[in-house]
Amino acid sequence: MGAQIKDLVAMGDIETLYELMAEDDDWMTQLDAAEGLVKLGDSRGLEFLRSALQSEEHKVRQVAHEILSDPVIEARRAELEAEDEKALREKKQAAIKRLQSGRKVFEYKMVYLPAGEILDEDPMSEGFEVPALTEYGLDGWEVVNIIARRKQLLVDVVDDNMSGAYFLLKRELTSADSKELE
């Protein structure tokens, strides 16, 4: 961790650490700032480090893994996860009360479907079925947004580079679903 980040941690400057994590051009500075946030008990740093584990860059994944393996960070991670679990239990209890009083509660999730499950030739322009989405729909899920995922290429060509898509799904819970929240 760089001296600047160490100073910010010592001062407890969460906002500057967050800005560095979110906006700095140097990935190492971003990871150091995320580590500093975790040390200060800010779960946004933990989420950033977790997402860095999915980076396409091996070096980024390696450094993120090293940070998350540090005993101090592991201990802080356990504390933050326990706090998050407690907060989620409290939110679920509040949602159950809202359902019992007749108010709305929604559940969301993101699913990824590879291009082969989504795209199909449709010469008659009649449309085609997407079985995975149909299954979600039959379970009460509604597609509310789609984010295409493109293959990583070294050239700026957009044609035929879709590898799949992320689908944001939403469903309304009913009072009968309140058991799922417990």
mmCIF file of C-alpha atoms in Angstrom:
data_model
loop_
_atom_site.group_PDB
_atom_site.id
_atom_site.type_symbol
_atom_site.label_atom_id
_atom_site.label_comp_id
_atom_site.label_asym_id
_atom_site.label_seq_id
_atom_site.Cartn_x
_atom_site.Cartn_y
_atom_site.Cartn_z
ATOM 1 C CA MET A 1 0.000 0.000 0.000
ATOM 2 C CA GLY A 2 1.395 3.397 -0.995
ATOM 3 C CA ALA A 3 2.277 6.130 1.497
ATOM 4 C CA GLN A 4 -0.560 8.365 0.260
ATOM 5 C CA ILE A 5 -3.134 5.629 0.876
ATOM 6 C CA LYS A 6 -1.641 4.825 4.290
ATOM 7 C CA ASP A 7 -1.945 8.507 5.249
ATOM 8 C CA LEU A 8 -5.570 8.612 4.108
ATOM 9 C CA VAL A 9 -6.328 5.479 6.147
ATOM 10 C CA ALA A 10 -4.611 6.984 9.186
ATOM 11 C CA MET A 11 -6.766 10.120 8.795
ATOM 12 C CA GLY A 12 -9.908 8.045 8.235
ATOM 13 C CA ASP A 13 -10.544 9.869 4.943
ATOM 14 C CA ILE A 14 -13.152 7.517 3.490
ATOM 15 C CA GLU A 15 -14.374 9.954 0.821
ATOM 16 C CA THR A 16 -10.949 10.495 -0.755
ATOM 17 C CA LEU A 17 -10.226 6.769 -0.648
ATOM 18 C CA TYR A 18 -13.532 6.108 -2.367
ATOM 19 C CA GLU A 19 -12.782 8.712 -5.056
ATOM 20 C CA LEU A 20 -9.377 7.126 -5.700
ATOM 21 C CA MET A 21 -10.900 3.671 -5.848
ATOM 22 C CA ALA A 22 -13.652 4.748 -8.241
ATOM 23 C CA GLU A 23 -11.850 7.250 -10.444
ATOM 24 C CA ASP A 24 -8.059 6.821 -10.450
ATOM 25 C CA ASP A 25 -6.488 5.693 -13.723
ATOM 26 C CA ASP A 26 -3.988 3.385 -12.015
ATOM 27 C CA TRP A 27 -5.479 0.008 -11.097
ATOM 28 C CA MET A 28 -2.943 -0.493 -8.315
ATOM 29 C CA THR A 29 -4.013 2.784 -6.686
ATOM 30 C CA GLN A 30 -7.629 1.663 -7.027
ATOM 31 C CA LEU A 31 -6.913 -1.646 -5.294
ATOM 32 C CA ASP A 32 -4.865 0.060 -2.566
ATOM 33 C CA ALA A 33 -7.709 2.520 -1.961
ATOM 34 C CA ALA A 34 -10.186 -0.384 -1.798
ATOM 35 C CA GLU A 35 -7.943 -2.089 0.769
ATOM 36 C CA GLY A 36 -7.868 1.132 2.781
ATOM 37 C CA LEU A 37 -11.655 1.330 2.698
ATOM 38 C CA VAL A 38 -11.936 -2.226 3.998
ATOM 39 C CA LYS A 39 -9.523 -1.414 6.826
ATOM 40 C CA LEU A 40 -11.799 1.503 7.726
ATOM 41 C CA GLY A 41 -14.879 -0.728 7.667
ATOM 42 C CA ASP A 42 -16.367 0.466 4.368
ATOM 43 C CA SER A 43 -17.943 -2.436 2.479
ATOM 44 C CA ARG A 44 -17.638 -0.622 -0.862
ATOM 45 C CA GLY A 45 -13.925 -1.479 -0.795
ATOM 46 C CA LEU A 46 -14.724 -5.135 -0.207
ATOM 47 C CA GLU A 47 -17.148 -5.182 -3.134
ATOM 48 C CA PHE A 48 -14.525 -3.552 -5.354
ATOM 49 C CA LEU A 49 -11.934 -6.164 -4.378
ATOM 50 C CA ARG A 50 -14.408 -8.974 -5.015
ATOM 51 C CA SER A 51 -15.163 -7.607 -8.471
ATOM 52 C CA ALA A 52 -11.413 -7.285 -9.149
ATOM 53 C CA LEU A 53 -11.180 -11.048 -8.686
ATOM 54 C CA GLN A 54 -13.219 -11.297 -11.917
ATOM 55 C CA SER A 55 -10.927 -8.988 -13.908
ATOM 56 C CA GLU A 56 -9.700 -10.084 -17.300
ATOM 57 C CA GLU A 57 -6.195 -8.994 -16.242
ATOM 58 C CA HIS A 58 -4.315 -11.749 -14.422
ATOM 59 C CA LYS A 59 -2.180 -9.266 -12.469
ATOM 60 C CA VAL A 60 -5.267 -7.441 -11.155
ATOM 61 C CA ARG A 61 -6.829 -10.736 -10.026
ATOM 62 C CA GLN A 62 -3.559 -11.761 -8.386
ATOM 63 C CA VAL A 63 -3.148 -8.519 -6.412
ATOM 64 C CA ALA A 64 -6.817 -8.535 -5.353
ATOM 65 C CA HIS A 65 -6.409 -12.121 -4.125
ATOM 66 C CA GLU A 66 -3.273 -11.149 -2.169
ATOM 67 C CA ILE A 67 -5.106 -8.244 -0.521
ATOM 68 C CA LEU A 68 -8.111 -10.398 0.380
ATOM 69 C CA SER A 69 -5.781 -13.085 1.792
ATOM 70 C CA ASP A 70 -4.147 -10.679 4.239
ATOM 71 C CA PRO A 71 -5.162 -11.708 7.811
ATOM 72 C CA VAL A 72 -6.159 -8.143 8.741
ATOM 73 C CA ILE A 73 -8.370 -7.862 5.669
ATOM 74 C CA GLU A 74 -9.809 -11.355 6.217
ATOM 75 C CA ALA A 75 -10.819 -10.387 9.761
ATOM 76 C CA ARG A 76 -12.358 -7.110 8.572
ATOM 77 C CA ARG A 77 -14.076 -8.979 5.749
ATOM 78 C CA ALA A 78 -15.707 -11.363 8.246
ATOM 79 C CA GLU A 79 -16.913 -8.394 10.331
ATOM 80 C CA LEU A 80 -18.326 -6.608 7.283
ATOM 81 C CA GLU A 81 -20.047 -9.760 6.045
ATOM 82 C CA ALA A 82 -21.607 -10.310 9.474
ATOM 83 C CA GLU A 83 -22.865 -6.709 9.478
ATOM 84 C CA ASP A 84 -24.246 -7.156 5.949
ATOM 85 C CA GLU A 85 -26.021 -10.375 6.947
ATOM 86 C CA LYS A 86 -27.568 -8.657 9.963
ATOM 87 C CA ALA A 87 -28.708 -5.715 7.834
ATOM 88 C CA LEU A 88 -30.195 -8.098 5.265
ATOM 89 C CA ARG A 89 -32.120 -9.987 7.979
ATOM 90 C CA GLU A 90 -33.502 -6.662 9.238
ATOM 91 C CA LYS A 91 -34.524 -5.631 5.711
ATOM 92 C CA LYS A 92 -36.237 -8.972 5.168
ATOM 93 C CA GLN A 93 -38.177 -8.573 8.417
ATOM 94 C CA ALA A 94 -39.262 -5.083 7.333
ATOM 95 C CA ALA A 95 -40.277 -6.491 3.926
ATOM 96 C CA ILE A 96 -42.384 -9.176 5.609
ATOM 97 C CA LYS A 97 -44.173 -6.459 7.609
ATOM 98 C CA ARG A 98 -44.764 -4.458 4.409
ATOM 99 C CA LEU A 99 -46.230 -7.526 2.717
ATOM 100 C CA GLN A 100 -48.474 -8.207 5.717
ATOM 101 C CA SER A 101 -49.769 -4.647 5.539
ATOM 102 C CA GLY A 102 -50.590 -5.033 1.827
ATOM 103 C CA ARG A 103 -47.706 -2.986 0.441
ATOM 104 C CA LYS A 104 -45.452 -4.026 -2.440
ATOM 105 C CA VAL A 105 -42.091 -5.766 -2.199
ATOM 106 C CA PHE A 106 -39.908 -6.645 -5.190
ATOM 107 C CA GLU A 107 -37.046 -9.057 -5.719
ATOM 108 C CA TYR A 108 -34.377 -8.583 -8.395
ATOM 109 C CA LYS A 109 -31.677 -10.737 -9.868
ATOM 110 C CA MET A 110 -29.292 -10.677 -12.797
ATOM 111 C CA VAL A 111 -28.847 -13.719 -15.035
ATOM 112 C CA TYR A 112 -26.428 -14.235 -17.895
ATOM 113 C CA LEU A 113 -27.371 -16.139 -21.023
ATOM 114 C CA PRO A 114 -24.787 -16.980 -23.679
ATOM 115 C CA ALA A 115 -25.534 -15.843 -27.225
ATOM 116 C CA GLY A 116 -26.375 -19.383 -28.334
ATOM 117 C CA GLU A 117 -29.370 -19.412 -25.979
ATOM 118 C CA ILE A 118 -30.616 -16.006 -27.112
ATOM 119 C CA LEU A 119 -29.873 -15.573 -30.792
ATOM 120 C CA ASP A 120 -31.404 -17.678 -33.485
ATOM 121 C CA GLU A 121 -32.085 -17.234 -37.153
ATOM 122 C CA ASP A 122 -35.629 -16.026 -37.749
ATOM 123 C CA PRO A 123 -36.123 -15.906 -41.530
ATOM 124 C CA MET A 124 -39.899 -15.511 -41.224
ATOM 125 C CA SER A 125 -39.646 -12.705 -38.645
ATOM 126 C CA GLU A 126 -42.078 -14.575 -36.440
ATOM 127 C CA GLY A 127 -39.892 -14.431 -33.371
ATOM 128 C CA PHE A 128 -38.368 -17.316 -31.504
ATOM 129 C CA GLU A 129 -38.516 -18.649 -28.014
ATOM 130 C CA VAL A 130 -35.859 -18.207 -25.337
ATOM 131 C CA PRO A 131 -36.544 -21.214 -23.090
ATOM 132 C CA ALA A 132 -34.437 -19.973 -20.154
ATOM 133 C CA LEU A 133 -36.321 -16.668 -20.049
ATOM 134 C CA THR A 134 -39.635 -18.450 -20.470
ATOM 135 C CA GLU A 135 -38.822 -20.552 -17.396
ATOM 136 C CA TYR A 136 -38.069 -17.411 -15.381
ATOM 137 C CA GLY A 137 -41.286 -15.816 -16.638
ATOM 138 C CA LEU A 138 -43.319 -18.829 -15.568
ATOM 139 C CA ASP A 139 -41.788 -18.427 -12.099
ATOM 140 C CA GLY A 140 -43.040 -14.817 -11.991
ATOM 141 C CA TRP A 141 -39.878 -13.014 -13.137
ATOM 142 C CA GLU A 142 -40.099 -10.117 -15.594
ATOM 143 C CA VAL A 143 -37.179 -8.866 -17.725
ATOM 144 C CA VAL A 144 -36.697 -5.177 -16.938
ATOM 145 C CA ASN A 145 -33.337 -4.546 -18.614
ATOM 146 C CA ILE A 146 -30.834 -6.207 -20.906
ATOM 147 C CA ILE A 147 -27.103 -5.536 -21.084
ATOM 148 C CA ALA A 148 -25.303 -7.085 -24.046
ATOM 149 C CA ARG A 149 -21.882 -8.571 -23.455
ATOM 150 C CA ARG A 150 -19.383 -8.381 -26.253
ATOM 151 C CA LYS A 151 -16.304 -10.488 -26.904
ATOM 152 C CA GLN A 152 -12.984 -8.851 -26.104
ATOM 153 C CA LEU A 153 -11.192 -8.120 -29.368
ATOM 154 C CA LEU A 154 -8.049 -6.258 -30.282
ATOM 155 C CA VAL A 155 -9.781 -4.402 -33.106
ATOM 156 C CA ASP A 156 -12.754 -2.082 -33.045
ATOM 157 C CA VAL A 157 -15.216 -4.285 -34.902
ATOM 158 C CA VAL A 158 -18.725 -4.541 -33.494
ATOM 159 C CA ASP A 159 -20.378 -6.999 -35.913
ATOM 160 C CA ASP A 160 -20.907 -10.558 -34.678
ATOM 161 C CA ASN A 161 -19.114 -9.959 -31.388
ATOM 162 C CA MET A 162 -21.966 -10.494 -28.961
ATOM 163 C CA SER A 163 -21.099 -13.293 -26.577
ATOM 164 C CA GLY A 164 -24.325 -13.122 -24.578
ATOM 165 C CA ALA A 165 -26.377 -10.798 -22.427
ATOM 166 C CA TYR A 166 -27.171 -10.052 -18.813
ATOM 167 C CA PHE A 167 -30.872 -9.878 -18.029
ATOM 168 C CA LEU A 168 -32.107 -7.907 -15.033
ATOM 169 C CA LEU A 169 -35.156 -9.713 -13.714
ATOM 170 C CA LYS A 170 -37.807 -8.465 -11.317
ATOM 171 C CA ARG A 171 -40.703 -10.119 -9.575
ATOM 172 C CA GLU A 172 -43.249 -8.868 -7.111
ATOM 173 C CA LEU A 173 -43.502 -10.841 -3.909
ATOM 174 C CA THR A 174 -46.861 -11.537 -2.349
ATOM 175 C CA SER A 175 -47.731 -12.265 1.250
ATOM 176 C CA ALA A 176 -47.617 -15.969 0.346
ATOM 177 C CA ASP A 177 -43.946 -15.455 -0.592
ATOM 178 C CA SER A 178 -43.046 -14.037 2.822
ATOM 179 C CA LYS A 179 -41.774 -17.467 3.906
ATOM 180 C CA GLU A 180 -39.043 -17.138 1.260
ATOM 181 C CA LEU A 181 -37.769 -14.051 3.086
ATOM 182 C CA GLU A 182 -37.345 -15.810 6.412
#
